[in-house]
Amino acid sequence: MAAPLGREAPLIDPFQRRISYLRISVTDRCDFRCVYCMSEDMTFLPKQEVLSLEELDRLCSSFVHLGVRKLRLTGGEPLVRRNIIWLFRQLGRHLKSGDLDELTVTTNGSQLPKLAGDLYDAGVRRINVSLDTLDPHKFAAITRWGKLDKVMTGLAAAKEAGLKIKINAVALKGVNDDEVHRLVEWAGEEDFDLTFIEVMPMGDIGTEQRIDQYWPLTMVRSELAKRWTLEEIDHRTGGPARFWQVKETGQRLGFITPLTHNFCEACNRVRLTCTGTLYMCLGQDDAADLRSVLRASDDDQVLQQAIREAITRKPKGHDFVIDRRRGITGASRHMSVTGG
């Protein structure tokens, strides 16, 4: 059974990086079908393969016991999972005890109109919302099933609830490259931070548009510098983004660059899928099956030992490559399975 928190040695990987951040995919399902993330006709996991909310709580709590200070729930779309607020409330107890610094979520915003207040009540104070365009027609094309007005209503509800919002926008050449200035302007008007992300080569999405969609963030930053004054700052959120301050708006602007400049040297993160598979690196396929350990024993010491063993296999970095001559190389699984 679990011992009191705070008595275990921290998780240290082979490169002396302390693992303090766990991203958890609570479902592979989503109410959108974003073109760079999912195929339109996704096959989802059988229910018995997906961890129950109680199992997710036990696993996450074991990581907290081993020194993880930040939990981020992801998907798929995490807020479509039935009774998901129960899990947020359960994990919120670690905030109250002081064993956890932050509990947060990455969402597409579709469920925020009804759940924003519940998230705040559970202890969430900051959320990431994925939004690549402010154009309703482009939004429908990118998400296939999404409606921009519903997301905007969700953002308003989140602000009203007191949640701090960061917008995540994937930079897509030929899709939203004409909107980057407007996104920065809008984020400033709404008091949102904004992070641009390079498209990641993960999973077969039915078409291989990603080579054409790939827009290096070095080029995005150069384009933004034509209009905005960008001042590099030391702000860190525990994730891979490097931040600048937009002098004209006062808001932070982040860049996540897995391809043009990987963010591996200070990586403090691991990812847990909804099936209980732990990926020590987003861009590598080596993984640890924690579901079998979880379901084979009620002894949390056994589970924690399996977690420790997995961390000893964390690699130095990932191998994402987008090459126009050789195609795309990266992880074979979909981002929706790993957790965004």
XYZ file of C-alpha atoms in Angstrom:
340
model
C 0.000 0.000 0.000
C 1.072 3.587 -0.541
C 3.324 5.127 2.094
C 2.876 8.772 3.101
C 3.959 11.152 0.381
C 7.298 12.905 0.323
C 9.503 10.098 1.731
C 10.816 8.603 -1.491
C 13.934 9.615 -3.410
C 13.033 11.640 -6.524
C 12.936 10.193 -10.027
C 16.296 10.859 -11.719
C 16.945 9.707 -15.294
C 20.315 8.463 -16.670
C 21.264 12.029 -17.639
C 20.668 13.405 -14.126
C 17.421 15.127 -15.084
C 14.803 15.135 -12.350
C 11.427 13.917 -13.607
C 8.875 16.261 -12.103
C 6.203 16.527 -14.811
C 3.721 13.845 -15.932
C 1.355 14.267 -18.861
C -1.540 11.812 -18.764
C -3.779 10.923 -21.688
C -7.109 10.034 -20.096
C -8.759 9.007 -23.377
C -7.866 8.443 -27.015
C -11.270 9.801 -28.052
C -11.988 13.312 -29.263
C -14.939 15.266 -30.603
C -12.677 16.842 -33.265
C -10.640 15.169 -36.025
C -7.812 17.657 -36.519
C -6.045 16.939 -39.788
C -2.520 16.888 -38.301
C -3.527 14.688 -35.338
C -6.134 12.099 -36.377
C -7.456 10.370 -39.423
C -11.139 11.048 -40.058
C -12.074 7.399 -39.500
C -10.204 6.638 -36.289
C -10.452 3.225 -34.639
C -10.604 3.733 -30.905
C -9.453 1.452 -28.122
C -11.743 -1.157 -26.553
C -12.997 -0.029 -23.151
C -11.231 -2.834 -21.268
C -7.846 -1.611 -22.495
C -8.397 1.891 -21.119
C -7.564 2.588 -17.499
C -10.491 3.363 -15.236
C -10.572 6.744 -13.519
C -9.704 4.980 -10.262
C -6.676 3.355 -11.913
C -5.582 6.698 -13.350
C -5.834 8.236 -9.884
C -3.715 5.457 -8.386
C -1.069 5.753 -11.098
C -0.883 9.549 -10.964
C -0.734 9.460 -7.175
C 2.196 7.042 -7.362
C 4.062 9.514 -9.551
C 3.291 12.301 -7.067
C 4.608 10.022 -4.302
C 7.850 9.754 -6.306
C 8.294 13.498 -6.601
C 6.292 14.574 -9.651
C 5.130 18.131 -8.995
C 3.018 18.836 -12.077
C 0.210 16.818 -13.665
C -1.332 17.704 -17.018
C -4.379 15.786 -18.260
C -4.600 15.442 -22.023
C -6.338 13.245 -24.594
C -7.626 12.889 -27.257
C -9.909 15.464 -25.739
C -9.769 14.841 -21.982
C -12.985 16.662 -21.130
C -15.145 14.304 -23.220
C -14.343 11.436 -20.853
C -17.338 10.592 -18.710
C -17.047 11.757 -15.069
C -13.626 13.295 -15.735
C -14.214 16.003 -13.117
C -14.142 13.238 -10.495
C -10.513 12.554 -11.432
C -9.614 16.243 -11.266
C -11.146 16.438 -7.799
C -9.293 13.328 -6.648
C -5.964 14.606 -7.906
C -6.713 18.003 -6.412
C -6.125 16.527 -2.947
C -2.398 16.554 -3.722
C -2.579 20.313 -4.279
C -4.211 20.756 -0.885
C -1.545 18.615 0.810
C 1.288 20.540 -0.852
C 2.644 17.458 -2.619
C 1.669 18.834 -6.050
C 2.398 22.295 -7.454
C 0.041 22.287 -10.415
C -2.857 20.340 -11.894
C -3.766 21.437 -15.378
C -5.289 20.344 -18.677
C -4.865 20.705 -22.426
C -8.224 20.893 -24.201
C -9.777 21.873 -27.504
C -12.188 24.083 -25.582
C -15.402 22.429 -26.736
C -16.446 21.296 -23.248
C -15.408 24.427 -21.368
C -18.854 26.069 -21.506
C -20.130 23.466 -19.048
C -16.947 22.373 -17.210
C -14.790 25.487 -16.698
C -16.234 26.240 -13.271
C -15.843 22.622 -12.132
C -12.189 22.640 -13.218
C -11.504 25.746 -11.142
C -13.287 24.247 -8.140
C -11.109 21.117 -8.451
C -7.933 23.182 -8.155
C -7.058 23.882 -11.797
C -5.807 27.440 -12.265
C -4.264 27.406 -15.725
C -5.305 25.643 -18.929
C -3.970 25.235 -22.446
C -6.479 25.502 -25.283
C -5.568 24.257 -28.762
C -6.674 26.783 -31.385
C -4.951 27.158 -34.758
C -7.122 29.747 -36.488
C -9.663 32.489 -35.842
C -11.398 31.887 -39.173
C -14.570 29.759 -38.769
C -14.199 28.152 -42.220
C -10.543 27.261 -41.679
C -11.393 26.004 -38.207
C -14.005 23.650 -39.644
C -11.507 22.447 -42.264
C -8.702 21.852 -39.724
C -10.849 20.173 -37.063
C -13.288 18.529 -39.502
C -15.988 18.347 -36.805
C -15.383 21.445 -34.667
C -17.292 24.728 -34.401
C -15.310 27.864 -33.624
C -18.177 29.666 -31.898
C -18.446 26.873 -29.321
C -14.733 27.154 -28.522
C -15.017 30.929 -28.187
C -17.917 30.464 -25.767
C -15.725 28.023 -23.837
C -12.863 30.518 -23.640
C -15.242 33.148 -22.281
C -16.516 30.664 -19.682
C -12.954 29.821 -18.641
C -12.089 33.491 -18.190
C -15.251 34.005 -16.174
C -14.327 31.046 -13.957
C -10.921 32.586 -13.206
C -8.760 30.258 -15.283
C -5.571 31.612 -16.835
C -5.502 30.624 -20.522
C -2.662 29.832 -22.896
C -3.498 29.264 -26.546
C -1.546 26.571 -28.421
C -1.449 27.076 -32.192
C 0.204 24.631 -34.580
C 1.981 26.582 -37.328
C 0.696 25.237 -40.641
C 2.186 26.522 -43.864
C -0.503 27.331 -46.391
C -3.189 27.074 -43.723
C -2.745 29.657 -40.982
C 0.484 31.347 -42.068
C -1.510 34.457 -42.963
C -2.960 34.673 -39.442
C 0.047 34.721 -37.143
C -0.043 38.488 -36.632
C -3.782 38.429 -35.971
C -3.337 35.593 -33.454
C -0.744 37.611 -31.536
C -2.995 40.676 -31.633
C -6.073 38.733 -30.512
C -4.203 37.009 -27.687
C -3.094 40.422 -26.461
C -6.660 41.737 -26.565
C -7.942 38.731 -24.594
C -5.089 38.611 -22.058
C -4.079 35.148 -23.273
C -0.545 33.836 -23.595
C 0.145 32.219 -26.976
C 2.460 29.404 -28.027
C 3.237 28.338 -31.576
C 4.107 24.668 -32.141
C 5.808 22.981 -35.076
C 3.786 20.184 -36.655
C 4.994 16.847 -35.256
C 5.458 13.658 -37.317
C 3.339 11.237 -35.298
C 1.071 8.542 -36.673
C -0.531 7.830 -40.031
C -3.267 10.412 -40.602
C -4.420 9.004 -43.936
C -2.581 11.595 -46.019
C 0.971 12.815 -45.675
C 0.368 16.534 -45.864
C 2.729 17.313 -43.018
C 5.771 17.873 -45.235
C 3.878 20.610 -47.070
C 2.352 21.920 -43.823
C 5.683 22.086 -41.997
C 6.605 25.704 -41.234
C 9.805 26.113 -39.164
C 9.225 28.371 -36.194
C 12.456 30.205 -36.958
C 10.586 31.532 -39.992
C 7.454 32.244 -37.925
C 9.492 34.239 -35.433
C 11.164 36.184 -38.238
C 7.756 37.021 -39.695
C 6.414 38.155 -36.314
C 9.480 40.329 -35.713
C 8.448 42.460 -38.698
C 5.549 43.847 -36.658
C 6.113 42.990 -33.010
C 8.938 43.674 -30.570
C 9.903 40.287 -29.095
C 11.997 40.295 -25.928
C 13.316 36.946 -24.703
C 12.427 36.195 -21.074
C 13.266 33.485 -18.543
C 9.645 32.418 -17.983
C 9.193 28.628 -17.719
C 6.026 26.576 -17.326
C 7.718 23.204 -16.827
C 7.146 22.319 -20.473
C 9.282 22.631 -23.610
C 8.313 26.148 -24.731
C 10.804 28.988 -24.863
C 9.158 32.336 -24.198
C 9.369 35.899 -25.438
C 7.371 38.924 -24.309
C 5.479 40.888 -26.922
C 6.284 44.454 -25.927
C 3.229 45.930 -27.640
C 0.702 43.629 -25.912
C 2.514 42.684 -22.704
C 1.646 39.008 -23.274
C 3.993 36.052 -23.401
C 4.699 34.322 -26.700
C 6.108 30.790 -26.693
C 7.688 28.579 -29.330
C 7.836 24.773 -29.169
C 10.374 23.542 -31.719
C 10.778 19.740 -31.702
C 12.284 19.822 -35.201
C 14.292 23.011 -35.727
C 15.649 23.071 -32.163
C 14.806 20.160 -29.946
C 14.035 20.782 -26.299
C 15.571 17.629 -24.882
C 18.525 18.840 -22.854
C 16.401 19.852 -19.865
C 13.499 17.422 -20.382
C 11.738 16.734 -17.105
C 8.671 15.038 -18.619
C 7.240 11.591 -19.233
C 3.903 10.666 -20.792
C 1.323 8.129 -19.688
C -1.276 6.880 -22.136
C -4.852 6.007 -21.282
C -3.859 2.324 -21.542
C -1.220 2.677 -18.839
C 1.740 2.717 -21.198
C 4.513 5.030 -20.077
C 6.540 6.714 -22.807
C 9.774 8.121 -21.484
C 10.154 10.247 -24.634
C 7.534 11.699 -26.991
C 9.627 10.910 -30.051
C 10.812 7.396 -29.154
C 8.866 4.135 -29.151
C 10.416 2.547 -26.045
C 7.727 2.236 -23.389
C 6.810 0.550 -20.111
C 3.573 -1.344 -19.513
C 2.301 -0.066 -16.173
C -1.245 -1.345 -16.674
C -0.187 -4.954 -16.169
C 1.661 -4.054 -12.982
C -1.257 -1.952 -11.788
C -3.813 -4.700 -12.343
C -1.625 -7.533 -11.036
C -1.053 -6.117 -7.570
C -2.588 -3.748 -5.024
C 0.886 -3.027 -3.661
C 1.862 0.494 -4.681
C 5.501 -0.253 -3.852
C 5.563 -2.722 -6.754
C 4.034 -0.100 -9.040
C 6.515 2.534 -7.948
C 9.423 0.191 -8.568
C 8.169 -0.381 -12.129
C 8.025 3.397 -12.615
C 11.596 3.758 -11.338
C 12.826 1.045 -13.692
C 11.178 2.763 -16.653
C 12.849 6.082 -15.856
C 16.255 4.374 -16.082
C 15.508 3.924 -19.803
C 14.667 7.554 -20.558
C 16.743 8.543 -23.629
C 18.735 11.726 -24.030
C 16.468 13.035 -26.785
C 14.004 12.377 -29.579
C 14.459 11.680 -33.287
C 11.777 13.748 -35.037
C 12.707 14.414 -38.657
C 10.808 15.970 -41.562
C 12.783 15.515 -44.754
C 11.336 16.326 -48.168
C 13.524 13.725 -49.887
C 13.015 10.821 -47.502
C 9.564 11.660 -46.170
C 8.591 11.836 -42.509
C 10.184 9.897 -39.703
C 8.922 9.959 -36.153
C 6.834 7.931 -33.757
C 4.370 5.530 -35.347
C 1.584 6.188 -32.814
C -0.920 9.029 -33.068
C -0.473 12.104 -30.892
C -4.007 11.502 -29.620
C -2.878 8.166 -28.156
C 0.254 9.514 -26.480
C -1.282 12.690 -25.128
C -0.638 16.113 -26.566
